[in-house]
Amino acid sequence: MLSPTTLLCVITGLVLTGVTLADIFATILVPGPAEGVLRIGARLRQPAMLAARLFSFRRRTPRQGRSNVLAPLVFLLIFASWMLLLLLGYGLLFFGLRHHFTPELTGLDDALYFAGSSLLTLGVSEVNAHGPARWLLLAAGLSGFGVITATLTFVVQVQSALHQRESRVLTLASLAGTPPTGIGLLQAVASLDVGSELHDFFRIWRDWAAAMLHSHIASPMLIFFHSVDAESDWLTSLEAVLDAATMLMALTQHEARGAATLMHRTGSRTAARLAGLLGVEALDPAPLGAEVVRRLIERLRQSGYVVDDDGEEAIATFERLRGDYAGRINALAKELGG
């Protein structure tokens, strides 16, 4: 007959171990935000962001400080929390089954040390298990090995997704400068006499936006990894390409307006889904104003684009299309420290 203390340790250990393994499974193996009791990643996000901002204020370039610190800090805290919870859960289980060890575990500290040795598969303990404790020992070793392997695999996947995202961002920076702008992009294309390639350009960026949406929803932690260059990060690049597509759609008669329209739809949807993923509300984008839009039209005309008139209808269309994404991108940039 199990004593009340032993029964409490076993039940608490089982619950704690179970919910922790479920959170690891939901975070690493199941695409999308983790759902469940713990949701450690979601709970640690805000404290980690505050810590990263406080750290960045001590640096000369705050944005770059957050870029380098925030995402690794969140990931490190999540992994450490998982291991500590598993250590405590298995420690309580081992303590509850302490009579099934030779020599018998004398206290919770011995049980925690044995649990840590089992999770890390070190095998440094001289204690022998028998009865149900043998299977618990195997479960602890399998859990530790599985968590470490899954975490390392996840790190490789994150690095691969970041490489695919940043390679396109660096390409845009070489074309449109840093930071890239929509009008700068269109002027650079015109000056290089590659306007005929705008159709393929918007198609490639449409595919990039769709791939980025898929990868960032599957692994939300990717959102917190800023680009290396603070002046041409992925949010700035997305906004610049969307601005270029919007200008082409609303203000010109260019043959690539169809491809620009598809880019606008996909890019706007990406911004909306990512803002929803972080739970941030779109900021009201300040209208550029008629005079600013007319200057954009004049710069397009000087670059050789066949532009529409600068009437109120064209200006209103541009402002409306820009409103589909600008507020959400601004909200994302504010949330991520941009």
Short mmCIF file of N, CA, C and O in Angstrom, two decimals, residues 64-179:
data_model
loop_
_atom_site.label_atom_id
_atom_site.label_comp_id
_atom_site.label_asym_id
_atom_site.label_seq_id
_atom_site.Cartn_x
_atom_site.Cartn_y
_atom_site.Cartn_z
N GLN A 64 20.01 46.44 -33.38
CA GLN A 64 20.94 45.34 -33.63
C GLN A 64 21.11 44.49 -32.38
O GLN A 64 21.25 43.28 -32.46
N GLY A 65 21.08 45.13 -31.19
CA GLY A 65 21.18 44.37 -29.97
C GLY A 65 20.03 43.40 -29.82
O GLY A 65 20.21 42.25 -29.46
N ARG A 66 18.82 43.85 -30.10
CA ARG A 66 17.67 42.97 -30.01
C ARG A 66 17.76 41.88 -31.06
O ARG A 66 17.36 40.75 -30.83
N SER A 67 18.25 42.23 -32.25
CA SER A 67 18.37 41.24 -33.30
C SER A 67 19.24 40.07 -32.86
O SER A 67 18.95 38.92 -33.17
N ASN A 68 20.29 40.36 -32.16
CA ASN A 68 21.23 39.32 -31.78
C ASN A 68 20.83 38.57 -30.53
O ASN A 68 21.30 37.46 -30.31
N VAL A 69 19.99 39.17 -29.71
CA VAL A 69 19.74 38.61 -28.39
C VAL A 69 18.37 37.96 -28.26
O VAL A 69 18.25 36.89 -27.65
N LEU A 70 17.33 38.57 -28.80
CA LEU A 70 15.96 38.18 -28.46
C LEU A 70 15.65 36.73 -28.77
O LEU A 70 15.28 35.96 -27.88
N ALA A 71 15.78 36.33 -30.03
CA ALA A 71 15.38 34.98 -30.40
C ALA A 71 16.22 33.90 -29.72
O ALA A 71 15.66 32.93 -29.19
N PRO A 72 17.56 34.01 -29.69
CA PRO A 72 18.32 32.99 -28.94
C PRO A 72 17.97 32.95 -27.46
O PRO A 72 17.96 31.87 -26.86
N LEU A 73 17.66 34.13 -26.88
CA LEU A 73 17.29 34.16 -25.46
C LEU A 73 15.98 33.41 -25.23
O LEU A 73 15.86 32.61 -24.29
N VAL A 74 14.99 33.63 -26.08
CA VAL A 74 13.71 32.93 -25.95
C VAL A 74 13.91 31.43 -26.09
O VAL A 74 13.39 30.63 -25.30
N PHE A 75 14.68 31.03 -27.09
CA PHE A 75 14.89 29.61 -27.33
C PHE A 75 15.63 28.97 -26.16
O PHE A 75 15.28 27.86 -25.72
N LEU A 76 16.64 29.64 -25.64
CA LEU A 76 17.40 29.10 -24.51
C LEU A 76 16.52 28.94 -23.28
O LEU A 76 16.58 27.92 -22.57
N LEU A 77 15.67 29.92 -23.01
CA LEU A 77 14.78 29.85 -21.86
C LEU A 77 13.76 28.73 -22.01
O LEU A 77 13.44 28.04 -21.04
N ILE A 78 13.25 28.54 -23.21
CA ILE A 78 12.29 27.46 -23.45
C ILE A 78 12.93 26.10 -23.21
O ILE A 78 12.38 25.24 -22.51
N PHE A 79 14.11 25.89 -23.78
CA PHE A 79 14.79 24.60 -23.63
C PHE A 79 15.15 24.35 -22.16
O PHE A 79 14.94 23.23 -21.64
N ALA A 80 15.66 25.37 -21.48
CA ALA A 80 16.00 25.20 -20.06
C ALA A 80 14.77 24.90 -19.23
O ALA A 80 14.82 24.06 -18.31
N SER A 81 13.65 25.53 -19.54
CA SER A 81 12.41 25.28 -18.79
C SER A 81 11.94 23.85 -19.00
O SER A 81 11.51 23.18 -18.05
N TRP A 82 12.02 23.37 -20.23
CA TRP A 82 11.63 21.98 -20.50
C TRP A 82 12.47 21.01 -19.68
O TRP A 82 11.94 20.10 -19.04
N MET A 83 13.77 21.20 -19.70
CA MET A 83 14.65 20.26 -19.01
C MET A 83 14.45 20.32 -17.50
O MET A 83 14.47 19.28 -16.82
N LEU A 84 14.25 21.51 -16.96
CA LEU A 84 14.03 21.64 -15.52
C LEU A 84 12.71 20.99 -15.10
O LEU A 84 12.63 20.32 -14.05
N LEU A 85 11.67 21.15 -15.90
CA LEU A 85 10.39 20.54 -15.58
C LEU A 85 10.46 19.02 -15.68
O LEU A 85 9.89 18.30 -14.84
N LEU A 86 11.17 18.51 -16.69
CA LEU A 86 11.35 17.07 -16.80
C LEU A 86 12.18 16.54 -15.63
O LEU A 86 11.90 15.46 -15.09
N LEU A 87 13.20 17.30 -15.26
CA LEU A 87 14.02 16.89 -14.12
C LEU A 87 13.18 16.80 -12.85
O LEU A 87 13.27 15.81 -12.10
N LEU A 88 12.33 17.78 -12.63
CA LEU A 88 11.49 17.77 -11.44
C LEU A 88 10.45 16.65 -11.51
O LEU A 88 10.21 15.94 -10.52
N GLY A 89 9.84 16.48 -12.70
CA GLY A 89 8.83 15.44 -12.84
C GLY A 89 9.38 14.05 -12.61
O GLY A 89 8.83 13.25 -11.83
N TYR A 90 10.49 13.73 -13.27
CA TYR A 90 11.09 12.40 -13.08
C TYR A 90 11.69 12.26 -11.69
O TYR A 90 11.70 11.16 -11.12
N GLY A 91 12.19 13.36 -11.13
CA GLY A 91 12.71 13.30 -9.77
C GLY A 91 11.62 12.91 -8.78
O GLY A 91 11.85 12.08 -7.87
N LEU A 92 10.42 13.48 -8.94
CA LEU A 92 9.31 13.11 -8.07
C LEU A 92 8.90 11.66 -8.27
O LEU A 92 8.57 10.95 -7.31
N LEU A 93 8.92 11.20 -9.53
CA LEU A 93 8.58 9.80 -9.79
C LEU A 93 9.60 8.85 -9.16
O LEU A 93 9.23 7.84 -8.54
N PHE A 94 10.87 9.17 -9.32
CA PHE A 94 11.90 8.33 -8.73
C PHE A 94 11.80 8.33 -7.20
O PHE A 94 11.99 7.31 -6.55
N PHE A 95 11.49 9.51 -6.65
CA PHE A 95 11.35 9.59 -5.20
C PHE A 95 10.15 8.77 -4.73
O PHE A 95 10.20 8.11 -3.68
N GLY A 96 9.05 8.80 -5.52
CA GLY A 96 7.90 8.01 -5.16
C GLY A 96 8.16 6.51 -5.22
O GLY A 96 7.55 5.73 -4.49
N LEU A 97 9.08 6.10 -6.10
CA LEU A 97 9.45 4.69 -6.24
C LEU A 97 10.81 4.41 -5.60
O LEU A 97 11.51 3.49 -6.03
N ARG A 98 11.16 5.15 -4.60
CA ARG A 98 12.50 5.05 -4.01
C ARG A 98 12.78 3.67 -3.42
O ARG A 98 13.94 3.25 -3.32
N HIS A 99 11.72 2.94 -3.05
CA HIS A 99 11.93 1.61 -2.48
C HIS A 99 12.33 0.58 -3.54
O HIS A 99 12.71 -0.53 -3.18
N HIS A 100 12.23 0.94 -4.81
CA HIS A 100 12.59 0.03 -5.89
C HIS A 100 14.01 0.28 -6.39
O HIS A 100 14.34 -0.08 -7.52
N PHE A 101 14.82 0.93 -5.57
CA PHE A 101 16.22 1.17 -5.92
C PHE A 101 17.12 0.55 -4.86
O PHE A 101 16.75 0.47 -3.69
N THR A 102 18.29 0.10 -5.32
CA THR A 102 19.29 -0.47 -4.41
C THR A 102 20.63 0.24 -4.65
O THR A 102 21.18 0.16 -5.74
N PRO A 103 21.18 0.94 -3.65
CA PRO A 103 20.54 1.22 -2.36
C PRO A 103 19.37 2.18 -2.52
O PRO A 103 19.28 2.90 -3.51
N GLU A 104 18.48 2.21 -1.56
CA GLU A 104 17.28 3.02 -1.63
C GLU A 104 17.64 4.51 -1.65
O GLU A 104 18.55 4.95 -0.95
N LEU A 105 16.91 5.26 -2.48
CA LEU A 105 17.11 6.71 -2.53
C LEU A 105 16.66 7.33 -1.21
O LEU A 105 15.53 7.10 -0.76
N THR A 106 17.52 8.07 -0.58
CA THR A 106 17.25 8.55 0.77
C THR A 106 16.51 9.88 0.82
O THR A 106 15.96 10.23 1.85
N GLY A 107 16.51 10.63 -0.27
CA GLY A 107 15.86 11.93 -0.25
C GLY A 107 15.55 12.43 -1.65
O GLY A 107 15.96 11.82 -2.66
N LEU A 108 14.84 13.57 -1.70
CA LEU A 108 14.49 14.13 -3.01
C LEU A 108 15.72 14.57 -3.78
O LEU A 108 15.73 14.50 -5.02
N ASP A 109 16.76 15.02 -3.08
CA ASP A 109 17.97 15.44 -3.78
C ASP A 109 18.62 14.27 -4.51
O ASP A 109 19.10 14.42 -5.64
N ASP A 110 18.64 13.08 -3.87
CA ASP A 110 19.17 11.90 -4.55
C ASP A 110 18.32 11.55 -5.76
O ASP A 110 18.84 11.17 -6.82
N ALA A 111 17.00 11.67 -5.62
CA ALA A 111 16.09 11.35 -6.73
C ALA A 111 16.30 12.32 -7.89
O ALA A 111 16.30 11.91 -9.06
N LEU A 112 16.49 13.60 -7.59
CA LEU A 112 16.72 14.58 -8.65
C LEU A 112 18.04 14.34 -9.35
O LEU A 112 18.14 14.45 -10.59
N TYR A 113 19.07 13.99 -8.59
CA TYR A 113 20.36 13.70 -9.21
C TYR A 113 20.26 12.47 -10.12
O TYR A 113 20.79 12.46 -11.23
N PHE A 114 19.56 11.45 -9.65
CA PHE A 114 19.39 10.25 -10.46
C PHE A 114 18.56 10.55 -11.72
O PHE A 114 18.84 10.04 -12.80
N ALA A 115 17.54 11.41 -11.56
CA ALA A 115 16.72 11.80 -12.71
C ALA A 115 17.56 12.56 -13.74
O ALA A 115 17.45 12.34 -14.95
N GLY A 116 18.41 13.49 -13.26
CA GLY A 116 19.27 14.22 -14.18
C GLY A 116 20.24 13.33 -14.90
O GLY A 116 20.49 13.47 -16.11
N SER A 117 20.81 12.35 -14.18
CA SER A 117 21.72 11.40 -14.81
C SER A 117 21.01 10.58 -15.88
O SER A 117 21.57 10.29 -16.93
N SER A 118 19.74 10.24 -15.61
CA SER A 118 18.98 9.45 -16.57
C SER A 118 18.60 10.27 -17.79
O SER A 118 18.69 9.81 -18.94
N LEU A 119 18.13 11.51 -17.57
CA LEU A 119 17.72 12.37 -18.69
C LEU A 119 18.88 12.66 -19.63
O LEU A 119 18.71 12.69 -20.86
N LEU A 120 20.04 12.88 -19.07
CA LEU A 120 21.22 13.20 -19.89
C LEU A 120 21.98 11.95 -20.32
O LEU A 120 23.04 12.07 -20.95
N THR A 121 21.43 10.79 -19.96
CA THR A 121 22.03 9.48 -20.31
C THR A 121 23.50 9.43 -19.93
O THR A 121 24.33 8.91 -20.70
N LEU A 122 23.82 9.95 -18.74
CA LEU A 122 25.21 9.95 -18.30
C LEU A 122 25.61 8.61 -17.69
O LEU A 122 26.76 8.17 -17.83
N GLY A 123 24.69 7.99 -16.96
CA GLY A 123 24.99 6.71 -16.35
C GLY A 123 26.06 6.79 -15.28
O GLY A 123 26.87 5.86 -15.15
N VAL A 124 26.08 7.88 -14.50
CA VAL A 124 27.14 8.04 -13.50
C VAL A 124 26.71 7.55 -12.13
O VAL A 124 27.52 7.47 -11.21
N SER A 125 25.42 7.19 -11.96
CA SER A 125 24.93 6.78 -10.64
C SER A 125 25.26 5.32 -10.39
O SER A 125 25.28 4.49 -11.31
N GLU A 126 25.52 5.00 -9.12
CA GLU A 126 25.79 3.62 -8.71
C GLU A 126 24.54 2.94 -8.17
O GLU A 126 24.62 1.86 -7.60
N VAL A 127 23.40 3.56 -8.34
CA VAL A 127 22.13 3.01 -7.86
C VAL A 127 21.56 2.08 -8.92
O VAL A 127 21.56 2.40 -10.11
N ASN A 128 21.06 0.93 -8.51
CA ASN A 128 20.44 -0.04 -9.40
C ASN A 128 18.94 -0.01 -9.21
O ASN A 128 18.43 0.05 -8.08
N ALA A 129 18.21 -0.06 -10.33
CA ALA A 129 16.76 -0.04 -10.29
C ALA A 129 16.22 -1.43 -10.51
O ALA A 129 16.80 -2.25 -11.23
N HIS A 130 15.05 -1.70 -9.92
CA HIS A 130 14.39 -2.98 -10.15
C HIS A 130 12.88 -2.75 -10.08
O HIS A 130 12.39 -1.72 -9.58
N GLY A 131 12.14 -3.69 -10.60
CA GLY A 131 10.69 -3.55 -10.64
C GLY A 131 10.27 -2.45 -11.61
O GLY A 131 10.89 -2.24 -12.66
N PRO A 132 9.20 -1.72 -11.29
CA PRO A 132 8.71 -0.66 -12.18
C PRO A 132 9.72 0.46 -12.37
O PRO A 132 9.64 1.20 -13.37
N ALA A 133 10.66 0.61 -11.45
CA ALA A 133 11.65 1.68 -11.59
C ALA A 133 12.53 1.47 -12.81
O ALA A 133 13.06 2.44 -13.37
N ARG A 134 12.71 0.22 -13.25
CA ARG A 134 13.54 -0.03 -14.44
C ARG A 134 12.91 0.61 -15.67
O ARG A 134 13.60 1.20 -16.50
N TRP A 135 11.58 0.45 -15.81
CA TRP A 135 10.90 1.02 -16.97
C TRP A 135 10.85 2.54 -16.89
O TRP A 135 10.92 3.23 -17.91
N LEU A 136 10.75 3.05 -15.69
CA LEU A 136 10.79 4.50 -15.52
C LEU A 136 12.16 5.05 -15.90
O LEU A 136 12.28 6.11 -16.52
N LEU A 137 13.20 4.31 -15.56
CA LEU A 137 14.56 4.70 -15.93
C LEU A 137 14.72 4.74 -17.44
O LEU A 137 15.31 5.68 -17.99
N LEU A 138 14.17 3.74 -18.15
CA LEU A 138 14.24 3.73 -19.61
C LEU A 138 13.45 4.91 -20.20
O LEU A 138 13.89 5.54 -21.17
N ALA A 139 12.28 5.20 -19.62
CA ALA A 139 11.46 6.31 -20.11
C ALA A 139 12.19 7.64 -19.94
O ALA A 139 12.15 8.51 -20.82
N ALA A 140 12.87 7.82 -18.82
CA ALA A 140 13.61 9.06 -18.59
C ALA A 140 14.74 9.21 -19.59
O ALA A 140 14.95 10.30 -20.16
N GLY A 141 15.49 8.13 -19.82
CA GLY A 141 16.58 8.20 -20.80
C GLY A 141 16.06 8.49 -22.19
O GLY A 141 16.65 9.30 -22.93
N LEU A 142 14.95 7.85 -22.57
CA LEU A 142 14.37 8.09 -23.89
C LEU A 142 13.86 9.52 -24.02
O LEU A 142 14.02 10.16 -25.06
N SER A 143 13.25 10.05 -22.95
CA SER A 143 12.75 11.42 -22.98
C SER A 143 13.89 12.42 -23.16
O SER A 143 13.82 13.33 -23.99
N GLY A 144 14.96 12.25 -22.37
CA GLY A 144 16.08 13.16 -22.48
C GLY A 144 16.72 13.12 -23.85
O GLY A 144 17.00 14.16 -24.47
N PHE A 145 16.95 11.92 -24.36
CA PHE A 145 17.56 11.77 -25.69
C PHE A 145 16.65 12.36 -26.76
O PHE A 145 17.12 13.04 -27.68
N GLY A 146 15.34 12.11 -26.63
CA GLY A 146 14.40 12.61 -27.63
C GLY A 146 14.32 14.13 -27.64
O GLY A 146 14.29 14.75 -28.70
N VAL A 147 14.29 14.73 -26.46
CA VAL A 147 14.19 16.19 -26.38
C VAL A 147 15.44 16.85 -26.97
O VAL A 147 15.34 17.81 -27.75
N ILE A 148 16.60 16.35 -26.62
CA ILE A 148 17.84 16.94 -27.12
C ILE A 148 17.94 16.77 -28.64
O ILE A 148 18.29 17.71 -29.37
N THR A 149 17.60 15.57 -29.14
CA THR A 149 17.65 15.33 -30.58
C THR A 149 16.66 16.21 -31.33
O THR A 149 16.99 16.81 -32.36
N ALA A 150 15.41 16.28 -30.81
CA ALA A 150 14.40 17.10 -31.47
C ALA A 150 14.78 18.57 -31.45
O ALA A 150 14.55 19.30 -32.43
N THR A 151 15.39 19.03 -30.36
CA THR A 151 15.80 20.43 -30.26
C THR A 151 16.90 20.75 -31.27
O THR A 151 16.86 21.79 -31.95
N LEU A 152 17.88 19.87 -31.38
CA LEU A 152 18.95 20.10 -32.35
C LEU A 152 18.41 20.09 -33.78
O LEU A 152 18.82 20.90 -34.63
N THR A 153 17.49 19.17 -34.06
CA THR A 153 16.87 19.13 -35.39
C THR A 153 16.10 20.41 -35.66
O THR A 153 16.14 20.96 -36.77
N PHE A 154 15.41 20.91 -34.64
CA PHE A 154 14.66 22.14 -34.78
C PHE A 154 15.58 23.32 -35.07
O PHE A 154 15.26 24.19 -35.88
N VAL A 155 16.73 23.35 -34.41
CA VAL A 155 17.71 24.42 -34.65
C VAL A 155 18.17 24.41 -36.11
O VAL A 155 18.27 25.46 -36.77
N VAL A 156 18.42 23.22 -36.65
CA VAL A 156 18.85 23.10 -38.05
C VAL A 156 17.74 23.59 -38.97
O VAL A 156 18.00 24.31 -39.96
N GLN A 157 16.49 23.24 -38.68
CA GLN A 157 15.38 23.69 -39.50
C GLN A 157 15.23 25.21 -39.46
O GLN A 157 14.97 25.84 -40.49
N VAL A 158 15.41 25.78 -38.28
CA VAL A 158 15.32 27.24 -38.15
C VAL A 158 16.41 27.92 -38.97
O VAL A 158 16.15 28.89 -39.69
N GLN A 159 17.63 27.42 -38.89
CA GLN A 159 18.73 28.01 -39.65
C GLN A 159 18.49 27.89 -41.15
O GLN A 159 18.79 28.82 -41.91
N SER A 160 17.93 26.76 -41.58
CA SER A 160 17.64 26.59 -43.01
C SER A 160 16.57 27.57 -43.47
O SER A 160 16.70 28.20 -44.53
N ALA A 161 15.51 27.74 -42.66
CA ALA A 161 14.46 28.68 -43.02
C ALA A 161 14.98 30.12 -43.03
O ALA A 161 14.61 30.92 -43.90
N LEU A 162 15.84 30.46 -42.09
CA LEU A 162 16.42 31.80 -42.05
C LEU A 162 17.29 32.05 -43.27
O LEU A 162 17.30 33.16 -43.83
N HIS A 163 18.05 31.04 -43.69
CA HIS A 163 18.90 31.19 -44.88
C HIS A 163 18.03 31.48 -46.11
O HIS A 163 18.36 32.37 -46.91
N GLN A 164 16.93 30.75 -46.26
CA GLN A 164 16.06 30.98 -47.41
C GLN A 164 15.43 32.36 -47.36
O GLN A 164 15.27 33.02 -48.39
N ARG A 165 15.08 32.81 -46.17
CA ARG A 165 14.47 34.13 -46.04
C ARG A 165 15.47 35.24 -46.32
O ARG A 165 15.19 36.18 -47.06
N GLU A 166 16.65 35.13 -45.73
CA GLU A 166 17.61 36.24 -45.80
C GLU A 166 18.31 36.35 -47.14
O GLU A 166 18.76 37.43 -47.51
N SER A 167 18.43 35.26 -47.88
CA SER A 167 19.09 35.34 -49.19
C SER A 167 18.32 36.27 -50.12
O SER A 167 18.93 37.05 -50.87
N ARG A 168 17.00 36.22 -50.08
CA ARG A 168 16.20 37.12 -50.91
C ARG A 168 16.29 38.56 -50.41
O ARG A 168 16.32 39.51 -51.20
N VAL A 169 16.35 38.74 -49.08
CA VAL A 169 16.46 40.08 -48.51
C VAL A 169 17.77 40.74 -48.94
O VAL A 169 17.80 41.92 -49.32
N LEU A 170 18.86 40.00 -48.92
CA LEU A 170 20.16 40.54 -49.33
C LEU A 170 20.16 40.88 -50.81
O LEU A 170 20.79 41.86 -51.24
N THR A 171 19.47 40.09 -51.61
CA THR A 171 19.38 40.38 -53.04
C THR A 171 18.67 41.70 -53.27
O THR A 171 19.08 42.51 -54.11
N LEU A 172 17.60 41.94 -52.52
CA LEU A 172 16.86 43.19 -52.67
C LEU A 172 17.72 44.38 -52.24
O LEU A 172 17.68 45.44 -52.87
N ALA A 173 18.48 44.21 -51.16
CA ALA A 173 19.33 45.29 -50.67
C ALA A 173 20.34 45.71 -51.73
O ALA A 173 20.66 46.90 -51.88
N SER A 174 20.86 44.75 -52.48
CA SER A 174 21.84 45.08 -53.52
C SER A 174 21.20 45.80 -54.69
O SER A 174 21.87 46.50 -55.45
N LEU A 175 19.87 45.66 -54.84
CA LEU A 175 19.18 46.32 -55.95
C LEU A 175 18.62 47.68 -55.56
O LEU A 175 18.80 48.67 -56.27
N ALA A 176 17.96 47.72 -54.40
CA ALA A 176 17.23 48.93 -54.02
C ALA A 176 17.90 49.72 -52.91
O ALA A 176 17.35 50.73 -52.46
N GLY A 177 19.08 49.30 -52.43
CA GLY A 177 19.78 50.04 -51.40
C GLY A 177 19.30 49.70 -50.01
O GLY A 177 18.45 48.84 -49.81
N THR A 178 19.89 50.35 -49.03
CA THR A 178 19.53 50.13 -47.63
C THR A 178 19.21 51.46 -46.96
O THR A 178 20.05 52.37 -46.98
N PRO A 179 18.06 51.60 -46.36
CA PRO A 179 16.97 50.63 -46.41
C PRO A 179 16.26 50.69 -47.76
O PRO A 179 16.17 51.76 -48.37
#
